[in-house]
Short mmCIF file of C-alpha atoms in Angstrom, two decimals:
data_model
loop_
_atom_site.label_atom_id
_atom_site.label_comp_id
_atom_site.label_asym_id
_atom_site.label_seq_id
_atom_site.Cartn_x
_atom_site.Cartn_y
_atom_site.Cartn_z
CA MET A 109 113.02 227.63 84.91
CA PHE A 110 109.86 226.85 87.13
CA THR A 111 107.45 228.87 85.05
CA LYS A 112 106.99 228.83 81.31
CA LEU A 113 105.31 231.66 79.22
CA LEU A 114 103.47 230.06 76.46
CA LEU A 115 101.83 232.15 73.87
CA THR A 116 99.68 230.33 71.30
CA LYS A 117 97.08 231.37 68.71
CA ASN A 118 94.50 230.00 71.07
CA THR A 119 95.48 232.31 73.78
CA LEU A 120 95.52 235.30 71.57
CA LYS A 121 91.78 234.40 70.56
CA MET A 122 90.73 234.12 74.22
CA ALA A 123 92.53 237.34 75.18
CA THR A 124 89.51 239.70 74.56
CA ILE A 125 86.96 237.33 76.57
CA SER A 126 89.43 237.24 79.43
CA VAL A 127 89.67 240.75 79.80
CA THR A 128 85.92 241.14 80.05
CA LEU A 129 85.73 238.67 82.77
CA VAL A 130 88.65 240.25 85.14
CA SER A 131 86.28 242.79 86.89
CA PHE A 132 83.61 239.84 87.59
CA ALA A 133 86.39 237.68 88.68
CA THR A 134 87.98 240.05 90.87
CA ALA A 135 84.57 240.84 92.77
CA VAL A 136 84.03 236.95 93.20
CA ASN A 137 87.54 236.48 94.40
CA ALA A 138 87.20 239.30 96.93
CA ASP A 139 84.04 237.94 98.27
CA ASP A 140 85.78 234.47 98.66
CA ALA A 141 88.55 236.08 100.76
CA ALA A 142 86.32 237.73 103.08
CA ASP A 143 84.43 234.40 103.75
CA TYR A 144 87.74 232.37 103.83
CA PRO A 145 87.88 229.75 105.36
CA THR A 146 84.63 228.02 104.37
CA LYS A 147 85.72 224.50 105.42
CA PRO A 148 88.68 222.76 107.39
CA ILE A 149 92.25 223.62 106.38
CA GLN A 150 94.85 220.81 105.93
CA PHE A 151 98.36 221.45 106.49
CA LEU A 152 100.19 218.91 104.31
CA VAL A 153 103.98 218.68 105.59
CA ALA A 154 106.31 217.38 102.99
CA ALA A 155 108.47 215.64 105.58
CA GLY A 156 108.07 213.04 108.26
CA ALA A 157 106.93 213.65 112.00
CA GLY A 158 109.49 215.01 114.42
CA GLY A 159 111.54 216.91 111.85
CA GLY A 160 112.17 220.58 111.49
CA THR A 161 109.31 221.20 109.02
CA ASP A 162 106.83 218.93 110.81
CA ASN A 163 107.73 221.00 114.10
CA PHE A 164 107.35 224.23 112.27
CA ALA A 165 103.80 223.43 111.07
CA ARG A 166 102.71 221.96 114.36
CA VAL A 167 103.80 225.05 116.40
CA VAL A 168 102.16 227.66 113.97
CA ARG A 169 98.91 225.64 113.72
CA PRO A 170 97.14 227.30 116.70
CA MET A 171 98.49 230.61 116.05
CA PHE A 172 97.30 230.48 112.46
CA GLU A 173 93.73 229.06 113.51
CA GLU A 174 93.48 232.13 115.92
CA ALA A 175 94.80 234.67 113.28
CA LEU A 176 91.76 233.37 111.04
CA GLY A 177 89.38 233.53 113.75
CA GLY A 178 88.82 230.02 114.59
CA ALA A 179 89.58 227.90 111.64
CA ARG A 180 89.96 224.06 112.00
CA ILE A 181 93.02 222.58 110.93
CA THR A 182 94.73 219.09 110.52
CA VAL A 183 98.25 218.28 110.01
CA VAL A 184 99.02 215.42 107.56
CA ASN A 185 102.57 214.23 107.13
CA LEU A 186 103.36 213.08 103.44
CA PRO A 187 107.31 212.53 103.39
CA SER A 188 107.19 209.99 100.41
CA ALA A 189 109.53 210.98 97.49
CA SER A 190 111.31 213.84 99.22
CA GLY A 191 107.81 215.40 99.81
CA ALA A 192 106.81 215.18 96.38
CA LEU A 193 103.42 213.59 97.27
CA ALA A 194 102.56 216.69 99.35
CA HIS A 195 103.46 218.90 96.47
CA GLN A 196 101.35 216.91 94.02
CA ARG A 197 98.36 216.78 96.30
CA THR A 198 98.50 220.41 96.75
CA ALA A 199 99.00 221.03 92.93
CA ASN A 200 95.98 218.61 91.97
CA GLY A 201 93.66 219.98 94.77
CA ALA A 202 91.15 222.83 94.55
CA PRO A 203 92.75 226.28 94.31
CA ASP A 204 90.87 227.70 97.15
CA GLY A 205 93.44 228.12 99.88
CA HIS A 206 92.37 225.17 102.12
CA THR A 207 95.29 222.83 101.39
CA LEU A 208 98.61 224.47 102.65
CA ASP A 209 101.77 222.87 101.60
CA PHE A 210 104.66 222.99 104.34
CA ALA A 211 108.13 222.49 102.57
CA SER A 212 111.73 223.21 103.31
CA THR A 213 114.40 223.77 100.72
CA THR A 214 114.05 220.20 99.49
CA LEU A 215 111.24 221.27 97.42
CA VAL A 216 113.65 223.36 95.06
CA THR A 217 116.61 221.04 95.47
CA SER A 218 114.56 217.92 94.64
CA LEU A 219 113.27 219.84 91.57
CA ALA A 220 116.61 220.70 90.53
CA ALA A 221 117.58 216.97 90.82
CA GLY A 222 114.72 216.14 88.46
CA GLN A 223 112.90 214.10 91.52
CA ASN A 224 109.96 216.43 92.03
CA PRO A 225 107.80 217.16 88.93
CA ILE A 226 105.91 220.16 90.71
CA GLY A 227 107.24 223.34 90.27
CA LEU A 228 106.30 227.15 90.60
CA ASP A 229 103.89 226.81 87.63
CA GLN A 230 101.67 224.59 89.91
CA LEU A 231 102.58 225.71 93.41
CA THR A 232 102.67 229.57 94.61
CA PRO A 233 104.79 230.40 97.69
CA VAL A 234 102.54 232.34 100.48
CA ALA A 235 105.73 233.15 102.41
CA ARG A 236 108.97 231.90 103.93
CA MET A 237 109.07 231.75 107.79
CA GLN A 238 112.23 230.24 108.60
CA SER A 239 116.00 230.16 107.20
CA ASP A 240 117.82 227.83 109.50
CA VAL A 241 121.56 228.38 109.35
CA MET A 242 123.48 225.39 107.85
CA ALA A 243 126.84 224.40 109.19
CA LEU A 244 129.63 221.85 109.03
CA PHE A 245 129.63 219.57 112.25
CA VAL A 246 132.03 217.34 113.47
CA ASN A 247 133.00 215.13 116.65
CA PRO A 248 135.04 217.60 118.66
CA ASN A 249 137.29 214.90 119.61
CA ARG A 250 138.46 214.20 115.97
CA TYR A 251 138.63 217.79 114.56
CA PRO A 252 138.94 220.71 117.32
CA ASP A 253 138.24 223.30 114.55
CA PHE A 254 137.68 223.89 110.86
CA GLU A 255 141.34 224.49 110.01
CA SER A 256 142.28 221.19 111.21
CA PHE A 257 139.44 219.60 109.16
CA MET A 258 140.76 221.50 106.15
CA GLU A 259 144.40 220.55 106.58
CA TYR A 260 143.41 216.96 106.79
CA ALA A 261 141.22 217.01 103.81
CA GLN A 262 144.08 218.68 101.62
CA ALA A 263 146.54 216.27 102.84
CA ASN A 264 144.21 213.29 102.27
CA PRO A 265 142.45 213.96 99.06
CA GLY A 266 139.41 211.75 98.37
CA LYS A 267 139.38 210.11 101.83
CA VAL A 268 137.13 212.62 103.70
CA THR A 269 133.50 211.61 103.90
CA VAL A 270 130.66 214.10 104.74
CA GLY A 271 127.26 212.93 105.55
CA GLY A 272 123.84 214.33 105.42
CA THR A 273 120.20 213.25 104.69
CA HIS A 274 119.28 211.82 101.19
CA THR A 275 120.65 212.73 97.88
CA ALA A 276 119.33 216.26 96.57
CA SER A 277 118.49 217.41 100.06
CA PRO A 278 119.57 220.78 101.70
CA ASP A 279 122.29 218.90 103.54
CA HIS A 280 123.60 217.51 100.26
CA VAL A 281 123.45 220.81 98.38
CA ALA A 282 125.23 222.39 101.45
CA PHE A 283 128.02 219.87 101.01
CA LEU A 284 128.27 220.43 97.14
CA SER A 285 128.38 224.31 97.66
CA LEU A 286 131.20 223.95 100.28
CA ARG A 287 133.08 221.54 97.90
CA ASP A 288 132.68 223.75 94.95
CA ALA A 289 133.93 226.72 96.86
CA SER A 290 136.59 225.32 98.68
CA GLY A 291 138.10 222.98 96.21
CA LEU A 292 138.45 220.09 98.72
CA ASP A 293 138.16 216.72 97.28
CA MET A 294 135.63 215.07 99.60
CA SER A 295 132.57 212.60 99.13
CA PHE A 296 129.05 212.83 100.35
CA ILE A 297 127.14 209.87 102.22
CA PRO A 298 123.51 210.00 101.98
CA TYR A 299 121.55 208.77 104.92
CA ASP A 300 117.71 208.51 105.68
CA SER A 301 117.72 210.92 108.54
CA THR A 302 119.87 213.48 110.43
CA GLY A 303 119.87 211.15 113.33
CA ASN A 304 121.60 208.31 111.44
CA ALA A 305 124.17 210.94 109.83
CA THR A 306 124.85 212.26 113.36
CA ALA A 307 125.32 208.78 114.73
CA ASN A 308 127.92 208.04 112.12
CA VAL A 309 129.84 211.07 112.89
CA LEU A 310 129.91 210.14 116.52
CA GLY A 311 131.00 206.72 115.68
CA ASN A 312 133.92 207.92 113.55
CA ASN A 313 132.48 206.18 110.53
CA ILE A 314 132.43 209.63 108.59
CA ASP A 315 134.30 212.82 109.14
CA ALA A 316 131.50 215.37 109.32
CA THR A 317 127.91 216.12 108.33
CA THR A 318 126.26 219.19 106.87
CA THR A 319 123.12 220.11 108.14
CA SER A 320 121.10 223.01 110.18
CA LEU A 321 121.69 224.26 113.55
CA SER A 322 118.19 223.25 115.32
CA PRO A 323 118.27 219.59 114.83
CA LEU A 324 121.59 219.27 116.57
CA LEU A 325 121.21 221.57 119.56
CA SER A 326 121.03 218.72 122.14
CA TYR A 327 124.13 217.27 120.75
CA ILE A 328 126.02 220.52 120.92
CA GLU A 329 124.95 221.02 124.46
CA ALA A 330 126.18 217.73 125.43
CA GLY A 331 129.47 218.29 123.83
CA GLN A 332 129.17 215.52 121.51
CA MET A 333 128.92 217.40 118.36
CA MET A 334 130.43 220.90 117.22
CA PRO A 335 129.79 223.26 114.37
CA ILE A 336 133.36 224.22 112.93
CA LEU A 337 132.02 226.29 109.90
CA VAL A 338 128.72 228.21 109.79
CA PHE A 339 127.09 229.18 106.40
CA SER A 340 126.72 232.98 107.42
CA ASP A 341 127.50 236.49 106.70
CA GLU A 342 128.49 237.09 110.32
CA ARG A 343 129.77 234.90 113.31
CA LEU A 344 126.92 233.57 115.44
CA ALA A 345 126.41 235.02 118.96
CA ASP A 346 125.92 231.66 120.49
CA TYR A 347 129.13 230.44 118.74
CA PRO A 348 131.59 233.42 118.42
CA ASP A 349 134.72 231.08 117.95
CA VAL A 350 133.26 229.45 114.86
CA PRO A 351 134.52 231.00 111.65
CA THR A 352 131.86 231.66 108.75
CA THR A 353 131.93 230.86 105.10
CA VAL A 354 132.17 234.33 104.22
CA GLU A 355 135.24 234.90 106.06
CA TYR A 356 137.00 232.35 103.67
CA GLU A 357 135.45 234.40 100.87
CA TRP A 358 133.03 231.67 99.93
CA ASP A 359 129.75 233.16 99.06
CA LEU A 360 127.74 230.33 100.72
CA THR A 361 124.90 231.83 103.10
CA ASP A 362 121.87 229.68 102.22
CA GLY A 363 119.98 228.24 104.92
CA ASN A 364 117.21 225.37 105.01
CA ASP A 365 114.26 227.53 104.27
CA ARG A 366 110.90 226.51 105.53
CA ALA A 367 107.71 228.05 103.81
CA ILE A 368 104.25 227.56 102.79
CA PHE A 369 102.85 226.95 99.47
CA VAL A 370 99.40 227.05 98.10
CA HIS A 371 97.88 225.91 94.44
CA ALA A 372 99.33 228.16 91.73
CA ASP A 373 95.57 229.39 90.66
CA THR A 374 94.64 230.38 94.41
CA PRO A 375 92.84 233.83 93.95
CA ALA A 376 95.17 236.49 94.61
CA PRO A 377 92.86 237.99 97.52
CA ILE A 378 92.75 234.58 99.26
CA LEU A 379 96.51 234.31 98.94
CA GLN A 380 96.93 237.62 100.51
CA ARG A 381 94.64 236.77 103.18
CA ILE A 382 96.64 233.61 104.04
CA GLU A 383 100.02 235.57 103.66
CA ALA A 384 98.68 238.47 106.05
CA ALA A 385 97.66 235.63 108.75
CA PHE A 386 100.95 233.88 108.57
CA LYS A 387 102.68 237.38 108.83
CA GLU A 388 100.62 238.01 112.09
CA VAL A 389 101.84 234.61 113.38
CA TYR A 390 105.32 235.46 112.59
CA ASP A 391 105.20 238.86 114.32
CA SER A 392 103.63 237.50 117.46
CA GLU A 393 105.42 237.26 120.76
CA GLU A 394 104.64 233.54 120.92
CA TYR A 395 106.00 232.84 117.76
CA GLN A 396 109.32 234.79 118.09
CA THR A 397 109.97 233.17 121.54
CA TYR A 398 109.66 229.63 119.94
CA ALA A 399 112.11 230.85 117.16
CA GLU A 400 114.67 232.14 119.71
CA ARG A 401 114.45 229.07 121.77
CA VAL A 402 115.30 226.66 118.65
CA ASN A 403 118.05 229.33 117.17
CA LEU A 404 115.96 230.27 114.36
CA THR A 405 116.54 234.05 115.12
CA TYR A 406 120.09 234.42 113.59
CA ARG A 407 118.58 235.61 110.21
CA ASP A 408 115.29 237.31 109.38
CA GLY A 409 113.18 234.29 108.44
CA TRP A 410 110.20 236.21 106.78
CA MET A 411 109.92 236.72 103.09
CA ASP A 412 106.73 237.29 101.30
CA SER A 413 105.12 235.69 98.43
CA GLY A 414 106.93 237.55 95.62
CA GLU A 415 110.18 238.05 97.31
CA TYR A 416 110.32 234.28 98.13
CA ARG A 417 109.37 233.19 94.55
CA GLN A 418 112.53 235.24 93.24
CA ARG A 419 114.61 233.61 95.79
CA LEU A 420 113.56 230.07 94.91
CA GLU A 421 113.99 230.75 90.90
CA ASN A 422 117.72 232.13 91.63
CA ASN A 423 118.34 228.92 93.92
CA TYR A 424 117.00 226.70 91.09
CA GLU A 425 119.68 227.75 88.83
CA LEU A 426 122.45 227.34 91.40
CA TYR A 427 121.23 224.07 92.55
CA SER A 428 120.59 222.65 89.02
CA ARG A 429 124.41 223.60 88.32
CA LEU A 430 125.80 221.87 91.43
CA LEU A 431 123.71 218.71 91.15
CA SER A 432 124.55 218.35 87.29
CA ASN A 433 128.17 218.68 88.10
CA GLU A 434 127.91 215.87 90.52
CA GLN A 435 126.52 213.34 88.05
#
């Protein structure tokens, strides 16, 4: 699990001292929250420039500055090691709420794969703001619908290839979930970007790609790519003819989440102030207009800190099983 509860003789000896400090610490923390922020804030983006997580951070930056009454914020992209550098820098920094880690579901998938040493014992989620719907995409000239794709896969076991971004990414986990539920004999081909995976679908080098909707909107509008299966409870209004995983009785509805994290020891009053500011951003007309424009309103994106922590822990168990079966 992410968190470990360790009870030793030393912690028992310190218990009485800790209790006597609670009221004093709470008062100090409350003062800190009232003054927050006291210096410039950094948004560390655990992804490269131009992707969904980067766009998310840059879109909310001016809104978050306004919600905090004029804070100064810089955005820093740290895509190395599936974003682990951003997580490490947040976890090793000061627990004062001035370093915010913007991450996607890759945080938990890379942790489940053993690629990311930073978990929820070192990071605390502030909130989730986006849950981008995952889908299976194809070149419509090759597969007109999911039934034709599934029939080909069943008739040609081991020959179907599905691409996506790197191993242990949300794309990869979506593929593993689909393969596990459907029983189709398919292989995953990792690429360094969504663009490269898409290019290989268009060039008929691979059969399909699993990724989220928002990065491929321009390809869909141009008729070059088409979703043939969406990971959703209900059909999407913009794609009423595309079936869902639930219609096939596959409990696959996970999206690519985008959320904000801080140092795990950030005082609760500061954490609550940051969460409240992001909720104000999320509820704003400006943010909701943006979310609708990039198809991020199919499901409610908001989850508060506690609710999202529980989701992460549940997903960690699922992704660990899927990835261990892949090895």
